[in-house]
Amino acid sequence: MFEQIRTAGLANLVEIEFSEPAVDDSGRPFRDSDVHAELQRLPGVKRIDTGGGNEWFTCSPEQLRTAYANVVGRTSFTPGRTERFAPRDEQQCAIDRASAYFRAEWAFNPEAVPRYLWNAKMRFGKTFAAYELARELGAQRVLVVTFKPVVADAWRTDLESHVDFEGWSFRSSGDASSDTSPSEAKRLVYFSSFQDLFGRDPETHTFKARHQWIEDTPWDLVIFDEFHYGAWRYADEELVAGETRHGALELAAEYSEDADQYEEDLDEWGRDERDFLPFKHARAFLYLSGTPFRALASGQFRPEQIYNWTYTDEQQAKSDHDRSHPGEANPYAALPEMRLLTYELPDQLRIAAGKSHRNEFDLNEFFRATGAGSRAKFVHADDVQAWLTWMRGQDFDSALQTVDSGKPFPYADTSVLAYMNHTVWYLPSVAAVFAMRNLLREPFNQGNLWGGFDVLAVAGEGAGTGAAALPPVRDAIGSGYDSKTITLTCGKLLTGVTVRQWSAILMLCNLSSPETYFQAAFRVQSSWTLKNPNGDDPHAERIEKPACLVIDFSPNRALRLYADYGLRLGQGADPEADLADLNRYLPVLAFDGTRMNMVNTEQVLNVALESASVDTRQMVSRQFINPCALREAQLVPGVRDALLKIRLKSGSRAEGTASATIASNPELTPTSGASTPSTSDPSSETERDERDDAEVDLTERLQFLAKRINAFMYLSRRFEKTLQDVLTTDETELFEQVMHLSTDEMQALVDAGLFNQAALRLAILQFSRAERWSLSQYRPSDLSLKEKSND
């Protein structure tokens, strides 16, 4: 190649776009003339007559890649199918395990409709891997359903660009021909949203007539994408609307007018999407999510139905690859390591919003705004302006005087500034988004640091729905090298999209669930690389973003969510070790008013657990009970008998008749599907009342057990850290006296999914740590006894 370049006198003018080995998939070498012949078959390619062999062509890099792919694959791929990469090891593992599970279920029962969950972090590549699973299964009809229509572009692009999916056809509910049945000759992927697909006709209350062909089509694989936004939890508005009532406008814009009707349908048909799917035939279900915490906690999936790939797994693989393959390209190298930076604001700023239910700095109050568009303004405008000034390190000189090395503020610290060129700010409301835009555009801010940033307000109906909100952001960023941007949002673009230049996110609103917090945080963990930086090696790649930042101004809240996330991710016997693993790859740095300090695992747990009650009364909460199982668990005789052994106090709300209902009904689930009893049928009313009484009784019995767990832990000789420690105790006589059940009977209830194991995991750890501290302070002899028993 280089000889021809020199011969043509182009050695100093050429930038090499494409360089690959001349070996096909079977290992047979081929010549450049094979590629030339394939090029000439593609439309738009022109051969240039140079008088010396005619080996020059005018074509695009994509056309060259297509020709090369055709020769390597020894077939003719559709122009535009230029991707040939294979699944990474963890993707192939996910594919193999799901496939093996499906085939085992079908072998046992040919009529089975198995379910499998990929609990895989954002940036895992779930779309591509799901298609590879469909291909491995030999699927001809694939239905993809999501609550986030914005991800449609990614599903289309992956299918239409990779050579593995040649012959597949992609259609979505937005296509002109989406309402008609496809040709039977084609392999089909159909993409739709929950809101559209499951919406009801307002007159007939049946599924929309235009979706009849979907109902009648036998689907080989149904994929639920972004499952954490799924039907079973859609009522949690906080997860899709910035966790505040101020996010209602975002909810309406993102989820359309079908959302309200769909929510009513859920109440009528139940919370399991399998009970009201608008089609008759499905061969298997695949669920995709980066944060399926509630599904995991509720026991909807057994361990053999789950493949886990977490952020910690990814970063561990990155580290392991460097050690085991020195000098080789690391496939994980471009995936940035995250840092959590928390800032304790000066007292002068905290006063404006220091009153909350935890007596902490209230971000929603601090950034509370009124008005719309150009008239939007902050209620505490002077304080917000002072905060902007403080972030630049331009205020509170008394604090700065104690800083030894530089100014550790987001827009002043030289070690942080490199990551602040393109950021996203997560605000509590549409009004706050526009108020911040207006404030940053004020003349006195334009005359300093903020004047160098293009400020983008991405909120409200005017910003567009889903992917429509993305182009203005990408246009403003461009390549990212000669621009600076701040994207303001209260929910848009924080799931299902990629802006690779974003390197930091500022959390400026109250978030209470780790799902929401880390779904947003991982938006900035996308890879940003520059390929062929010197123009002489298409395989060379320069990493532009080795790390990314999550910046929070409510430290205690951030550490609670961080601890919750780490404990939920882990499945090991030692939850503190699970959190330590996260802390190794997602370190926390805290600014205490004078300097930045590393926060270790012990400090994280101290902050995360210090504000909660640690006595046995805390375990009465319904958060420890799985509501799905209350309605839907199959109460097999062993479970039913165990529940009846629990002695509730006389006068309990459901004592008596409800106990008889439990004893006589192996299933406490409402009748599913179209056979839901009519509300006008008196016998149906009686049946429903009995079922409700049984559910109340079951709840009280489970709450009794949850409360007694702490009592047992206090009386036992050991320091139990997990629910499994409790269930495997050798103090079986004490266990039965306290719990009214044997350990095997309690294990059966846990296996039935009746408890929220994630909530119990955190509460048990919390109680264990508090117990250890209490005994060390007041009863050292008991502490010694427990420690001795653990030895």
PDB file of N, CA, C and O in Angstrom, residues 250 387 411 419-429 432-434 436-437 440-441 450 452-459 463 466 469-478 483-494 497-508 520 523-524:
ATOM      1  N   GLU A 250     -42.296  17.254  32.245  1.00  0.00           N
ATOM      2  CA  GLU A 250     -41.389  16.337  31.564  1.00  0.00           C
ATOM      3  C   GLU A 250     -42.048  14.982  31.361  1.00  0.00           C
ATOM      4  O   GLU A 250     -41.900  14.359  30.313  1.00  0.00           O
ATOM      5  N   TRP A 387     -23.576  30.719  44.740  1.00  0.00           N
ATOM      6  CA  TRP A 387     -23.114  29.346  44.479  1.00  0.00           C
ATOM      7  C   TRP A 387     -22.315  29.273  43.181  1.00  0.00           C
ATOM      8  O   TRP A 387     -21.262  28.625  43.123  1.00  0.00           O
ATOM      9  N   TYR A 411     -15.043  24.401  39.118  1.00  0.00           N
ATOM     10  CA  TYR A 411     -14.609  25.240  38.005  1.00  0.00           C
ATOM     11  C   TYR A 411     -13.382  26.081  38.367  1.00  0.00           C
ATOM     12  O   TYR A 411     -13.160  27.143  37.809  1.00  0.00           O
ATOM     13  N   TYR A 419     -12.372  18.176  32.874  1.00  0.00           N
ATOM     14  CA  TYR A 419     -13.602  17.398  32.738  1.00  0.00           C
ATOM     15  C   TYR A 419     -14.851  18.279  32.734  1.00  0.00           C
ATOM     16  O   TYR A 419     -15.972  17.753  32.680  1.00  0.00           O
ATOM     17  N   MET A 420     -14.672  19.575  32.784  1.00  0.00           N
ATOM     18  CA  MET A 420     -15.816  20.478  32.913  1.00  0.00           C
ATOM     19  C   MET A 420     -16.152  21.197  31.609  1.00  0.00           C
ATOM     20  O   MET A 420     -17.022  22.073  31.600  1.00  0.00           O
ATOM     21  N   ASN A 421     -15.484  20.855  30.514  1.00  0.00           N
ATOM     22  CA  ASN A 421     -15.776  21.528  29.245  1.00  0.00           C
ATOM     23  C   ASN A 421     -17.176  21.200  28.732  1.00  0.00           C
ATOM     24  O   ASN A 421     -17.821  22.044  28.099  1.00  0.00           O
ATOM     25  N   HIS A 422     -17.622  19.975  28.986  1.00  0.00           N
ATOM     26  CA  HIS A 422     -18.965  19.569  28.544  1.00  0.00           C
ATOM     27  C   HIS A 422     -19.625  18.824  29.697  1.00  0.00           C
ATOM     28  O   HIS A 422     -19.257  17.694  30.023  1.00  0.00           O
ATOM     29  N   THR A 423     -20.606  19.464  30.314  1.00  0.00           N
ATOM     30  CA  THR A 423     -21.262  18.900  31.491  1.00  0.00           C
ATOM     31  C   THR A 423     -22.771  18.930  31.320  1.00  0.00           C
ATOM     32  O   THR A 423     -23.311  19.648  30.477  1.00  0.00           O
ATOM     33  N   VAL A 424     -23.444  18.135  32.151  1.00  0.00           N
ATOM     34  CA  VAL A 424     -24.902  18.153  32.198  1.00  0.00           C
ATOM     35  C   VAL A 424     -25.295  18.438  33.645  1.00  0.00           C
ATOM     36  O   VAL A 424     -24.730  17.861  34.578  1.00  0.00           O
ATOM     37  N   TRP A 425     -26.229  19.382  33.836  1.00  0.00           N
ATOM     38  CA  TRP A 425     -26.682  19.770  35.166  1.00  0.00           C
ATOM     39  C   TRP A 425     -28.109  19.271  35.344  1.00  0.00           C
ATOM     40  O   TRP A 425     -29.014  19.644  34.572  1.00  0.00           O
ATOM     41  N   TYR A 426     -28.331  18.464  36.376  1.00  0.00           N
ATOM     42  CA  TYR A 426     -29.627  17.839  36.629  1.00  0.00           C
ATOM     43  C   TYR A 426     -30.368  18.677  37.672  1.00  0.00           C
ATOM     44  O   TYR A 426     -30.084  18.627  38.862  1.00  0.00           O
ATOM     45  N   LEU A 427     -31.360  19.442  37.212  1.00  0.00           N
ATOM     46  CA  LEU A 427     -32.114  20.381  38.056  1.00  0.00           C
ATOM     47  C   LEU A 427     -33.495  19.828  38.401  1.00  0.00           C
ATOM     48  O   LEU A 427     -33.975  18.883  37.752  1.00  0.00           O
ATOM     49  N   PRO A 428     -34.175  20.408  39.403  1.00  0.00           N
ATOM     50  CA  PRO A 428     -35.426  19.807  39.885  1.00  0.00           C
ATOM     51  C   PRO A 428     -36.675  20.099  39.072  1.00  0.00           C
ATOM     52  O   PRO A 428     -37.695  19.449  39.280  1.00  0.00           O
ATOM     53  N   SER A 429     -36.672  21.065  38.163  1.00  0.00           N
ATOM     54  CA  SER A 429     -37.915  21.407  37.471  1.00  0.00           C
ATOM     55  C   SER A 429     -37.619  22.124  36.162  1.00  0.00           C
ATOM     56  O   SER A 429     -36.506  22.601  35.925  1.00  0.00           O
ATOM     57  N   ALA A 432     -36.686  25.641  36.894  1.00  0.00           N
ATOM     58  CA  ALA A 432     -35.296  25.776  37.341  1.00  0.00           C
ATOM     59  C   ALA A 432     -34.319  25.706  36.178  1.00  0.00           C
ATOM     60  O   ALA A 432     -33.293  26.403  36.166  1.00  0.00           O
ATOM     61  N   VAL A 433     -34.626  24.885  35.185  1.00  0.00           N
ATOM     62  CA  VAL A 433     -33.762  24.800  34.004  1.00  0.00           C
ATOM     63  C   VAL A 433     -33.662  26.161  33.315  1.00  0.00           C
ATOM     64  O   VAL A 433     -32.571  26.653  33.008  1.00  0.00           O
ATOM     65  N   PHE A 434     -34.811  26.796  33.086  1.00  0.00           N
ATOM     66  CA  PHE A 434     -34.798  28.077  32.381  1.00  0.00           C
ATOM     67  C   PHE A 434     -34.298  29.206  33.278  1.00  0.00           C
ATOM     68  O   PHE A 434     -33.670  30.156  32.786  1.00  0.00           O
ATOM     69  N   MET A 436     -31.898  28.855  35.443  1.00  0.00           N
ATOM     70  CA  MET A 436     -30.440  28.736  35.401  1.00  0.00           C
ATOM     71  C   MET A 436     -29.894  29.248  34.078  1.00  0.00           C
ATOM     72  O   MET A 436     -28.865  29.943  34.037  1.00  0.00           O
ATOM     73  N   ARG A 437     -30.573  28.926  32.995  1.00  0.00           N
ATOM     74  CA  ARG A 437     -30.129  29.456  31.696  1.00  0.00           C
ATOM     75  C   ARG A 437     -30.138  30.981  31.710  1.00  0.00           C
ATOM     76  O   ARG A 437     -29.172  31.632  31.262  1.00  0.00           O
ATOM     77  N   LEU A 440     -27.238  32.349  33.913  1.00  0.00           N
ATOM     78  CA  LEU A 440     -25.913  32.204  33.301  1.00  0.00           C
ATOM     79  C   LEU A 440     -25.717  33.158  32.129  1.00  0.00           C
ATOM     80  O   LEU A 440     -24.581  33.472  31.761  1.00  0.00           O
ATOM     81  N   ARG A 441     -26.819  33.635  31.551  1.00  0.00           N
ATOM     82  CA  ARG A 441     -26.722  34.571  30.424  1.00  0.00           C
ATOM     83  C   ARG A 441     -26.725  36.027  30.857  1.00  0.00           C
ATOM     84  O   ARG A 441     -26.608  36.922  29.999  1.00  0.00           O
ATOM     85  N   TRP A 450     -18.375  31.923  32.895  1.00  0.00           N
ATOM     86  CA  TRP A 450     -19.568  31.339  32.271  1.00  0.00           C
ATOM     87  C   TRP A 450     -19.801  31.852  30.859  1.00  0.00           C
ATOM     88  O   TRP A 450     -20.496  31.194  30.070  1.00  0.00           O
ATOM     89  N   GLY A 452     -17.886  31.731  28.483  1.00  0.00           N
ATOM     90  CA  GLY A 452     -17.245  30.854  27.510  1.00  0.00           C
ATOM     91  C   GLY A 452     -18.024  29.595  27.208  1.00  0.00           C
ATOM     92  O   GLY A 452     -17.578  28.778  26.389  1.00  0.00           O
ATOM     93  N   PHE A 453     -19.194  29.432  27.840  1.00  0.00           N
ATOM     94  CA  PHE A 453     -19.980  28.212  27.662  1.00  0.00           C
ATOM     95  C   PHE A 453     -21.256  28.494  26.872  1.00  0.00           C
ATOM     96  O   PHE A 453     -21.905  29.521  27.069  1.00  0.00           O
ATOM     97  N   ASP A 454     -21.587  27.566  25.997  1.00  0.00           N
ATOM     98  CA  ASP A 454     -22.883  27.576  25.321  1.00  0.00           C
ATOM     99  C   ASP A 454     -23.861  26.856  26.235  1.00  0.00           C
ATOM    100  O   ASP A 454     -23.712  25.656  26.500  1.00  0.00           O
ATOM    101  N   VAL A 455     -24.852  27.581  26.747  1.00  0.00           N
ATOM    102  CA  VAL A 455     -25.782  27.019  27.738  1.00  0.00           C
ATOM    103  C   VAL A 455     -27.045  26.544  27.022  1.00  0.00           C
ATOM    104  O   VAL A 455     -27.708  27.332  26.329  1.00  0.00           O
ATOM    105  N   LEU A 456     -27.396  25.268  27.188  1.00  0.00           N
ATOM    106  CA  LEU A 456     -28.514  24.655  26.489  1.00  0.00           C
ATOM    107  C   LEU A 456     -29.586  24.248  27.490  1.00  0.00           C
ATOM    108  O   LEU A 456     -29.328  23.458  28.409  1.00  0.00           O
ATOM    109  N   ALA A 457     -30.791  24.768  27.334  1.00  0.00           N
ATOM    110  CA  ALA A 457     -31.922  24.402  28.186  1.00  0.00           C
ATOM    111  C   ALA A 457     -32.722  23.302  27.492  1.00  0.00           C
ATOM    112  O   ALA A 457     -33.409  23.546  26.497  1.00  0.00           O
ATOM    113  N   VAL A 458     -32.619  22.091  28.003  1.00  0.00           N
ATOM    114  CA  VAL A 458     -33.302  20.946  27.392  1.00  0.00           C
ATOM    115  C   VAL A 458     -34.398  20.501  28.355  1.00  0.00           C
ATOM    116  O   VAL A 458     -34.223  19.599  29.174  1.00  0.00           O
ATOM    117  N   ALA A 459     -35.539  21.153  28.266  1.00  0.00           N
ATOM    118  CA  ALA A 459     -36.641  20.862  29.181  1.00  0.00           C
ATOM    119  C   ALA A 459     -37.943  21.371  28.587  1.00  0.00           C
ATOM    120  O   ALA A 459     -37.943  22.270  27.744  1.00  0.00           O
ATOM    121  N   ALA A 463     -38.564  21.425  23.941  1.00  0.00           N
ATOM    122  CA  ALA A 463     -37.268  20.777  23.703  1.00  0.00           C
ATOM    123  C   ALA A 463     -37.402  19.525  22.854  1.00  0.00           C
ATOM    124  O   ALA A 463     -36.400  18.985  22.393  1.00  0.00           O
ATOM    125  N   GLY A 466     -37.997  12.675  23.573  1.00  0.00           N
ATOM    126  CA  GLY A 466     -37.034  11.619  23.320  1.00  0.00           C
ATOM    127  C   GLY A 466     -35.834  12.098  22.540  1.00  0.00           C
ATOM    128  O   GLY A 466     -35.193  13.106  22.860  1.00  0.00           O
ATOM    129  N   ALA A 469     -34.810  15.763  21.290  1.00  0.00           N
ATOM    130  CA  ALA A 469     -34.149  16.758  22.131  1.00  0.00           C
ATOM    131  C   ALA A 469     -32.636  16.718  21.989  1.00  0.00           C
ATOM    132  O   ALA A 469     -31.942  17.603  22.495  1.00  0.00           O
ATOM    133  N   LEU A 470     -32.113  15.718  21.297  1.00  0.00           N
ATOM    134  CA  LEU A 470     -30.662  15.513  21.251  1.00  0.00           C
ATOM    135  C   LEU A 470     -29.920  16.342  20.208  1.00  0.00           C
ATOM    136  O   LEU A 470     -28.817  16.840  20.490  1.00  0.00           O
ATOM    137  N   PRO A 471     -30.427  16.552  18.984  1.00  0.00           N
ATOM    138  CA  PRO A 471     -29.646  17.261  17.943  1.00  0.00           C
ATOM    139  C   PRO A 471     -29.102  18.621  18.353  1.00  0.00           C
ATOM    140  O   PRO A 471     -27.935  18.916  18.055  1.00  0.00           O
ATOM    141  N   PRO A 472     -29.874  19.494  19.033  1.00  0.00           N
ATOM    142  CA  PRO A 472     -29.288  20.785  19.403  1.00  0.00           C
ATOM    143  C   PRO A 472     -28.060  20.652  20.305  1.00  0.00           C
ATOM    144  O   PRO A 472     -27.121  21.445  20.216  1.00  0.00           O
ATOM    145  N   VAL A 473     -28.077  19.644  21.174  1.00  0.00           N
ATOM    146  CA  VAL A 473     -26.929  19.416  22.059  1.00  0.00           C
ATOM    147  C   VAL A 473     -25.720  18.968  21.247  1.00  0.00           C
ATOM    148  O   VAL A 473     -24.600  19.485  21.415  1.00  0.00           O
ATOM    149  N   ARG A 474     -25.924  18.017  20.362  1.00  0.00           N
ATOM    150  CA  ARG A 474     -24.801  17.534  19.548  1.00  0.00           C
ATOM    151  C   ARG A 474     -24.279  18.623  18.612  1.00  0.00           C
ATOM    152  O   ARG A 474     -23.073  18.720  18.383  1.00  0.00           O
ATOM    153  N   ASP A 475     -25.177  19.451  18.075  1.00  0.00           N
ATOM    154  CA  ASP A 475     -24.732  20.551  17.198  1.00  0.00           C
ATOM    155  C   ASP A 475     -23.870  21.536  17.969  1.00  0.00           C
ATOM    156  O   ASP A 475     -22.858  22.030  17.456  1.00  0.00           O
ATOM    157  N   ALA A 476     -24.273  21.859  19.194  1.00  0.00           N
ATOM    158  CA  ALA A 476     -23.511  22.828  19.990  1.00  0.00           C
ATOM    159  C   ALA A 476     -22.151  22.275  20.386  1.00  0.00           C
ATOM    160  O   ALA A 476     -21.150  23.001  20.407  1.00  0.00           O
ATOM    161  N   ILE A 477     -22.090  20.989  20.684  1.00  0.00           N
ATOM    162  CA  ILE A 477     -20.820  20.376  21.102  1.00  0.00           C
ATOM    163  C   ILE A 477     -19.893  20.170  19.919  1.00  0.00           C
ATOM    164  O   ILE A 477     -18.681  20.402  20.023  1.00  0.00           O
ATOM    165  N   GLY A 478     -20.456  19.778  18.766  1.00  0.00           N
ATOM    166  CA  GLY A 478     -19.616  19.504  17.603  1.00  0.00           C
ATOM    167  C   GLY A 478     -18.642  18.377  17.908  1.00  0.00           C
ATOM    168  O   GLY A 478     -19.006  17.343  18.463  1.00  0.00           O
ATOM    169  N   SER A 483     -15.185  23.666  21.652  1.00  0.00           N
ATOM    170  CA  SER A 483     -16.427  24.203  22.212  1.00  0.00           C
ATOM    171  C   SER A 483     -16.509  23.864  23.691  1.00  0.00           C
ATOM    172  O   SER A 483     -15.813  22.969  24.186  1.00  0.00           O
ATOM    173  N   LYS A 484     -17.365  24.615  24.395  1.00  0.00           N
ATOM    174  CA  LYS A 484     -17.658  24.341  25.795  1.00  0.00           C
ATOM    175  C   LYS A 484     -19.167  24.476  25.984  1.00  0.00           C
ATOM    176  O   LYS A 484     -19.757  25.460  25.515  1.00  0.00           O
ATOM    177  N   THR A 485     -19.756  23.499  26.646  1.00  0.00           N
ATOM    178  CA  THR A 485     -21.212  23.522  26.789  1.00  0.00           C
ATOM    179  C   THR A 485     -21.642  23.131  28.203  1.00  0.00           C
ATOM    180  O   THR A 485     -20.941  22.398  28.904  1.00  0.00           O
ATOM    181  N   ILE A 486     -22.809  23.644  28.588  1.00  0.00           N
ATOM    182  CA  ILE A 486     -23.504  23.214  29.800  1.00  0.00           C
ATOM    183  C   ILE A 486     -24.923  22.855  29.382  1.00  0.00           C
ATOM    184  O   ILE A 486     -25.658  23.707  28.862  1.00  0.00           O
ATOM    185  N   THR A 487     -25.301  21.599  29.554  1.00  0.00           N
ATOM    186  CA  THR A 487     -26.644  21.146  29.211  1.00  0.00           C
ATOM    187  C   THR A 487     -27.480  21.097  30.481  1.00  0.00           C
ATOM    188  O   THR A 487     -27.135  20.386  31.427  1.00  0.00           O
ATOM    189  N   LEU A 488     -28.559  21.859  30.508  1.00  0.00           N
ATOM    190  CA  LEU A 488     -29.450  21.925  31.669  1.00  0.00           C
ATOM    191  C   LEU A 488     -30.675  21.059  31.399  1.00  0.00           C
ATOM    192  O   LEU A 488     -31.321  21.192  30.356  1.00  0.00           O
ATOM    193  N   THR A 489     -31.012  20.175  32.333  1.00  0.00           N
ATOM    194  CA  THR A 489     -32.142  19.280  32.140  1.00  0.00           C
ATOM    195  C   THR A 489     -32.780  18.963  33.483  1.00  0.00           C
ATOM    196  O   THR A 489     -32.147  19.109  34.534  1.00  0.00           O
ATOM    197  N   CYS A 490     -34.028  18.531  33.439  1.00  0.00           N
ATOM    198  CA  CYS A 490     -34.659  17.999  34.651  1.00  0.00           C
ATOM    199  C   CYS A 490     -35.181  16.592  34.387  1.00  0.00           C
ATOM    200  O   CYS A 490     -36.114  16.123  35.028  1.00  0.00           O
ATOM    201  N   GLY A 491     -34.591  15.917  33.412  1.00  0.00           N
ATOM    202  CA  GLY A 491     -34.968  14.537  33.134  1.00  0.00           C
ATOM    203  C   GLY A 491     -34.697  14.096  31.711  1.00  0.00           C
ATOM    204  O   GLY A 491     -34.407  12.930  31.464  1.00  0.00           O
ATOM    205  N   LYS A 492     -34.785  14.999  30.741  1.00  0.00           N
ATOM    206  CA  LYS A 492     -34.547  14.626  29.353  1.00  0.00           C
ATOM    207  C   LYS A 492     -33.076  14.260  29.150  1.00  0.00           C
ATOM    208  O   LYS A 492     -32.182  14.820  29.785  1.00  0.00           O
ATOM    209  N   LEU A 493     -32.857  13.310  28.241  1.00  0.00           N
ATOM    210  CA  LEU A 493     -31.520  12.887  27.803  1.00  0.00           C
ATOM    211  C   LEU A 493     -30.729  12.168  28.888  1.00  0.00           C
ATOM    212  O   LEU A 493     -29.520  11.965  28.734  1.00  0.00           O
ATOM    213  N   LEU A 494     -31.384  11.751  29.970  1.00  0.00           N
ATOM    214  CA  LEU A 494     -30.657  11.085  31.044  1.00  0.00           C
ATOM    215  C   LEU A 494     -30.862   9.576  31.051  1.00  0.00           C
ATOM    216  O   LEU A 494     -30.415   8.891  31.964  1.00  0.00           O
ATOM    217  N   VAL A 497     -29.647   7.606  25.831  1.00  0.00           N
ATOM    218  CA  VAL A 497     -28.934   8.357  24.809  1.00  0.00           C
ATOM    219  C   VAL A 497     -27.465   8.451  25.200  1.00  0.00           C
ATOM    220  O   VAL A 497     -27.092   8.233  26.356  1.00  0.00           O
ATOM    221  N   THR A 498     -26.644   8.785  24.217  1.00  0.00           N
ATOM    222  CA  THR A 498     -25.214   8.914  24.458  1.00  0.00           C
ATOM    223  C   THR A 498     -24.725  10.253  23.934  1.00  0.00           C
ATOM    224  O   THR A 498     -24.917  10.575  22.766  1.00  0.00           O
ATOM    225  N   VAL A 499     -24.104  11.022  24.799  1.00  0.00           N
ATOM    226  CA  VAL A 499     -23.373  12.230  24.418  1.00  0.00           C
ATOM    227  C   VAL A 499     -21.952  11.995  24.915  1.00  0.00           C
ATOM    228  O   VAL A 499     -21.648  12.208  26.089  1.00  0.00           O
ATOM    229  N   ARG A 500     -21.092  11.527  24.042  1.00  0.00           N
ATOM    230  CA  ARG A 500     -19.798  11.009  24.482  1.00  0.00           C
ATOM    231  C   ARG A 500     -18.893  12.075  25.068  1.00  0.00           C
ATOM    232  O   ARG A 500     -18.003  11.771  25.860  1.00  0.00           O
ATOM    233  N   GLN A 501     -19.122  13.344  24.726  1.00  0.00           N
ATOM    234  CA  GLN A 501     -18.264  14.405  25.264  1.00  0.00           C
ATOM    235  C   GLN A 501     -18.640  14.810  26.694  1.00  0.00           C
ATOM    236  O   GLN A 501     -17.853  15.482  27.352  1.00  0.00           O
ATOM    237  N   TRP A 502     -19.822  14.439  27.158  1.00  0.00           N
ATOM    238  CA  TRP A 502     -20.173  14.749  28.545  1.00  0.00           C
ATOM    239  C   TRP A 502     -19.184  14.041  29.466  1.00  0.00           C
ATOM    240  O   TRP A 502     -19.042  12.818  29.428  1.00  0.00           O
ATOM    241  N   SER A 503     -18.537  14.805  30.326  1.00  0.00           N
ATOM    242  CA  SER A 503     -17.545  14.223  31.231  1.00  0.00           C
ATOM    243  C   SER A 503     -17.900  14.404  32.696  1.00  0.00           C
ATOM    244  O   SER A 503     -17.208  13.865  33.559  1.00  0.00           O
ATOM    245  N   ALA A 504     -18.923  15.176  32.989  1.00  0.00           N
ATOM    246  CA  ALA A 504     -19.328  15.389  34.379  1.00  0.00           C
ATOM    247  C   ALA A 504     -20.808  15.699  34.438  1.00  0.00           C
ATOM    248  O   ALA A 504     -21.367  16.307  33.517  1.00  0.00           O
ATOM    249  N   ILE A 505     -21.440  15.264  35.525  1.00  0.00           N
ATOM    250  CA  ILE A 505     -22.844  15.588  35.775  1.00  0.00           C
ATOM    251  C   ILE A 505     -22.936  16.209  37.159  1.00  0.00           C
ATOM    252  O   ILE A 505     -22.336  15.717  38.112  1.00  0.00           O
ATOM    253  N   LEU A 506     -23.657  17.326  37.249  1.00  0.00           N
ATOM    254  CA  LEU A 506     -23.885  18.007  38.519  1.00  0.00           C
ATOM    255  C   LEU A 506     -25.291  17.656  39.002  1.00  0.00           C
ATOM    256  O   LEU A 506     -26.279  17.945  38.316  1.00  0.00           O
ATOM    257  N   MET A 507     -25.374  17.007  40.161  1.00  0.00           N
ATOM    258  CA  MET A 507     -26.655  16.604  40.723  1.00  0.00           C
ATOM    259  C   MET A 507     -27.213  17.773  41.543  1.00  0.00           C
ATOM    260  O   MET A 507     -26.757  18.037  42.655  1.00  0.00           O
ATOM    261  N   LEU A 508     -28.199  18.461  40.997  1.00  0.00           N
ATOM    262  CA  LEU A 508     -28.722  19.679  41.613  1.00  0.00           C
ATOM    263  C   LEU A 508     -30.177  19.539  42.034  1.00  0.00           C
ATOM    264  O   LEU A 508     -30.895  20.528  42.166  1.00  0.00           O
ATOM    265  N   ALA A 520     -28.832   8.320  35.803  1.00  0.00           N
ATOM    266  CA  ALA A 520     -28.373   9.632  35.351  1.00  0.00           C
ATOM    267  C   ALA A 520     -26.852   9.719  35.387  1.00  0.00           C
ATOM    268  O   ALA A 520     -26.216  10.218  34.446  1.00  0.00           O
ATOM    269  N   ARG A 523     -24.764   8.371  32.510  1.00  0.00           N
ATOM    270  CA  ARG A 523     -24.795   9.067  31.219  1.00  0.00           C
ATOM    271  C   ARG A 523     -23.415   9.605  30.858  1.00  0.00           C
ATOM    272  O   ARG A 523     -23.098   9.759  29.679  1.00  0.00           O
ATOM    273  N   VAL A 524     -22.605   9.937  31.860  1.00  0.00           N
ATOM    274  CA  VAL A 524     -21.306  10.545  31.563  1.00  0.00           C
ATOM    275  C   VAL A 524     -20.195   9.501  31.483  1.00  0.00           C
ATOM    276  O   VAL A 524     -19.029   9.859  31.296  1.00  0.00           O
TER     277      VAL A 524
END
